[in-house]
Amino acid sequence: MGGIGFWIAYCIGFGILGGGLYTYMSGRKKRRWALFIRATLIYTAFALAFVWLLYKIA
């Protein structure tokens, strides 16, 4: 399934892209950085949980 470093990098990249898209689609104008950081952490955590689940199954 590839090296673990690749999957961690994928999760971080997915979190940044997902958080950025969520922030962009949001209509908020104030505290956008806080929203971006929170969304990025949540998307990264979901991606890491998904990869962990894949490793447990495979």
Tab-separated table of N, CA and C in Angstrom:
chain	number	residue	atom	x	y	z
A	1	MET	N	0.826	-1.208	0.000
A	1	MET	CA	0.000	0.000	0.000
A	1	MET	C	0.858	1.255	0.000
A	2	GLY	N	2.131	1.134	-0.011
A	2	GLY	CA	2.982	2.315	-0.029
A	2	GLY	C	3.524	2.629	1.347
A	3	GLY	N	4.487	3.535	1.367
A	3	GLY	CA	5.087	3.923	2.638
A	3	GLY	C	4.154	4.778	3.473
A	4	ILE	N	4.341	4.701	4.772
A	4	ILE	CA	3.485	5.460	5.683
A	4	ILE	C	3.686	6.963	5.519
A	5	GLY	N	4.908	7.369	5.137
A	5	GLY	CA	5.160	8.791	4.913
A	5	GLY	C	4.313	9.359	3.791
A	6	PHE	N	4.122	8.553	2.739
A	6	PHE	CA	3.264	8.976	1.631
A	6	PHE	C	1.838	9.198	2.099
A	7	TRP	N	1.333	8.287	2.917
A	7	TRP	CA	-0.052	8.399	3.372
A	7	TRP	C	-0.249	9.573	4.329
A	8	ILE	N	0.740	9.835	5.164
A	8	ILE	CA	0.640	10.989	6.060
A	8	ILE	C	0.670	12.288	5.251
A	9	ALA	N	1.541	12.346	4.242
A	9	ALA	CA	1.589	13.528	3.375
A	9	ALA	C	0.269	13.698	2.627
A	10	TYR	N	-0.310	12.599	2.172
A	10	TYR	CA	-1.608	12.653	1.509
A	10	TYR	C	-2.672	13.204	2.454
A	11	CYS	N	-2.672	12.744	3.698
A	11	CYS	CA	-3.664	13.207	4.675
A	11	CYS	C	-3.515	14.700	4.951
A	12	ILE	N	-2.290	15.159	5.084
A	12	ILE	CA	-2.064	16.583	5.331
A	12	ILE	C	-2.491	17.408	4.123
A	13	GLY	N	-2.144	16.940	2.933
A	13	GLY	CA	-2.563	17.641	1.716
A	13	GLY	C	-4.068	17.676	1.566
A	14	PHE	N	-4.720	16.546	1.855
A	14	PHE	CA	-6.178	16.497	1.797
A	14	PHE	C	-6.789	17.456	2.811
A	15	GLY	N	-6.195	17.527	4.001
A	15	GLY	CA	-6.704	18.439	5.028
A	15	GLY	C	-6.581	19.893	4.620
A	16	ILE	N	-5.454	20.257	4.022
A	16	ILE	CA	-5.258	21.644	3.586
A	16	ILE	C	-6.215	21.992	2.452
A	17	LEU	N	-6.331	21.097	1.475
A	17	LEU	CA	-7.247	21.367	0.360
A	17	LEU	C	-8.706	21.392	0.817
A	18	GLY	N	-9.079	20.438	1.651
A	18	GLY	CA	-10.455	20.404	2.156
A	18	GLY	C	-10.776	21.608	3.023
A	19	GLY	N	-9.847	21.970	3.893
A	19	GLY	CA	-10.055	23.154	4.737
A	19	GLY	C	-10.108	24.429	3.926
A	20	GLY	N	-9.269	24.525	2.916
A	20	GLY	CA	-9.289	25.696	2.048
A	20	GLY	C	-10.587	25.811	1.269
A	21	LEU	N	-11.064	24.693	0.740
A	21	LEU	CA	-12.322	24.713	0.000
A	21	LEU	C	-13.489	25.044	0.918
A	22	TYR	N	-13.486	24.478	2.119
A	22	TYR	CA	-14.554	24.774	3.078
A	22	TYR	C	-14.549	26.254	3.452
A	23	THR	N	-13.366	26.801	3.665
A	23	THR	CA	-13.264	28.220	4.008
A	23	THR	C	-13.702	29.090	2.838
A	24	TYR	N	-13.317	28.710	1.633
A	24	TYR	CA	-13.696	29.471	0.435
A	24	TYR	C	-15.207	29.457	0.227
A	25	MET	N	-15.831	28.296	0.454
A	25	MET	CA	-17.279	28.178	0.243
A	25	MET	C	-18.078	28.840	1.365
A	26	SER	N	-17.429	29.045	2.500
A	26	SER	CA	-18.106	29.688	3.620
A	26	SER	C	-18.309	31.173	3.314
A	27	GLY	N	-19.377	31.729	3.801
A	27	GLY	CA	-19.661	33.132	3.572
A	27	GLY	C	-19.071	34.056	4.626
A	28	ARG	N	-18.328	33.488	5.576
A	28	ARG	CA	-17.789	34.301	6.669
A	28	ARG	C	-16.686	35.212	6.185
A	29	LYS	N	-16.696	36.404	6.691
A	29	LYS	CA	-15.640	37.367	6.369
A	29	LYS	C	-14.708	37.591	7.553
A	30	LYS	N	-15.223	37.398	8.772
A	30	LYS	CA	-14.407	37.603	9.967
A	30	LYS	C	-13.827	36.273	10.414
A	31	ARG	N	-12.634	36.334	10.957
A	31	ARG	CA	-11.959	35.172	11.534
A	31	ARG	C	-11.845	34.015	10.553
A	32	ARG	N	-11.489	34.328	9.316
A	32	ARG	CA	-11.356	33.283	8.300
A	32	ARG	C	-10.179	32.361	8.587
A	33	TRP	N	-9.110	32.903	9.173
A	33	TRP	CA	-7.948	32.058	9.478
A	33	TRP	C	-8.304	31.022	10.532
A	34	ALA	N	-9.087	31.431	11.519
A	34	ALA	CA	-9.509	30.482	12.551
A	34	ALA	C	-10.370	29.375	11.943
A	35	LEU	N	-11.263	29.759	11.035
A	35	LEU	CA	-12.099	28.778	10.355
A	35	LEU	C	-11.253	27.849	9.497
A	36	PHE	N	-10.274	28.403	8.782
A	36	PHE	CA	-9.397	27.593	7.934
A	36	PHE	C	-8.598	26.588	8.757
A	37	ILE	N	-8.024	27.038	9.863
A	37	ILE	CA	-7.217	26.145	10.701
A	37	ILE	C	-8.085	25.046	11.304
A	38	ARG	N	-9.261	25.405	11.798
A	38	ARG	CA	-10.153	24.413	12.386
A	38	ARG	C	-10.606	23.393	11.337
A	39	ALA	N	-11.005	23.860	10.168
A	39	ALA	CA	-11.451	22.951	9.114
A	39	ALA	C	-10.301	22.067	8.629
A	40	THR	N	-9.099	22.627	8.524
A	40	THR	CA	-7.945	21.842	8.096
A	40	THR	C	-7.639	20.734	9.092
A	41	LEU	N	-7.692	21.040	10.373
A	41	LEU	CA	-7.442	20.015	11.386
A	41	LEU	C	-8.503	18.917	11.347
A	42	ILE	N	-9.744	19.291	11.137
A	42	ILE	CA	-10.822	18.300	11.095
A	42	ILE	C	-10.675	17.405	9.869
A	43	TYR	N	-10.434	17.993	8.693
A	43	TYR	CA	-10.275	17.185	7.482
A	43	TYR	C	-9.045	16.291	7.577
A	44	THR	N	-7.964	16.789	8.164
A	44	THR	CA	-6.766	15.971	8.331
A	44	THR	C	-7.037	14.807	9.283
A	45	ALA	N	-7.750	15.052	10.355
A	45	ALA	CA	-8.078	13.989	11.306
A	45	ALA	C	-8.954	12.920	10.645
A	46	PHE	N	-9.924	13.326	9.840
A	46	PHE	CA	-10.756	12.358	9.138
A	46	PHE	C	-9.930	11.532	8.155
A	47	ALA	N	-9.020	12.172	7.445
A	47	ALA	CA	-8.176	11.447	6.497
A	47	ALA	C	-7.264	10.463	7.233
A	48	LEU	N	-6.681	10.883	8.350
A	48	LEU	CA	-5.825	9.979	9.121
A	48	LEU	C	-6.622	8.796	9.668
A	49	ALA	N	-7.843	9.044	10.110
A	49	ALA	CA	-8.689	7.957	10.604
A	49	ALA	C	-9.024	6.983	9.471
A	50	PHE	N	-9.263	7.494	8.282
A	50	PHE	CA	-9.563	6.644	7.133
A	50	PHE	C	-8.359	5.781	6.764
A	51	VAL	N	-7.172	6.382	6.748
A	51	VAL	CA	-5.958	5.625	6.427
A	51	VAL	C	-5.685	4.586	7.513
A	52	TRP	N	-5.890	4.940	8.776
A	52	TRP	CA	-5.715	3.982	9.863
A	52	TRP	C	-6.667	2.801	9.687
A	53	LEU	N	-7.917	3.086	9.294
A	53	LEU	CA	-8.892	2.028	9.067
A	53	LEU	C	-8.450	1.135	7.902
A	54	LEU	N	-7.912	1.726	6.848
A	54	LEU	CA	-7.406	0.936	5.724
A	54	LEU	C	-6.285	0.005	6.168
A	55	TYR	N	-5.384	0.506	6.989
A	55	TYR	CA	-4.271	-0.321	7.475
A	55	TYR	C	-4.761	-1.432	8.390
A	56	LYS	N	-5.822	-1.185	9.155
A	56	LYS	CA	-6.352	-2.223	10.038
A	56	LYS	C	-7.026	-3.326	9.220
A	57	ILE	N	-7.694	-2.959	8.129
A	57	ILE	CA	-8.394	-3.934	7.296
A	57	ILE	C	-7.395	-4.725	6.447
A	58	ALA	N	-6.427	-4.033	5.861
A	58	ALA	CA	-5.495	-4.691	4.913
A	58	ALA	C	-4.379	-5.400	5.569
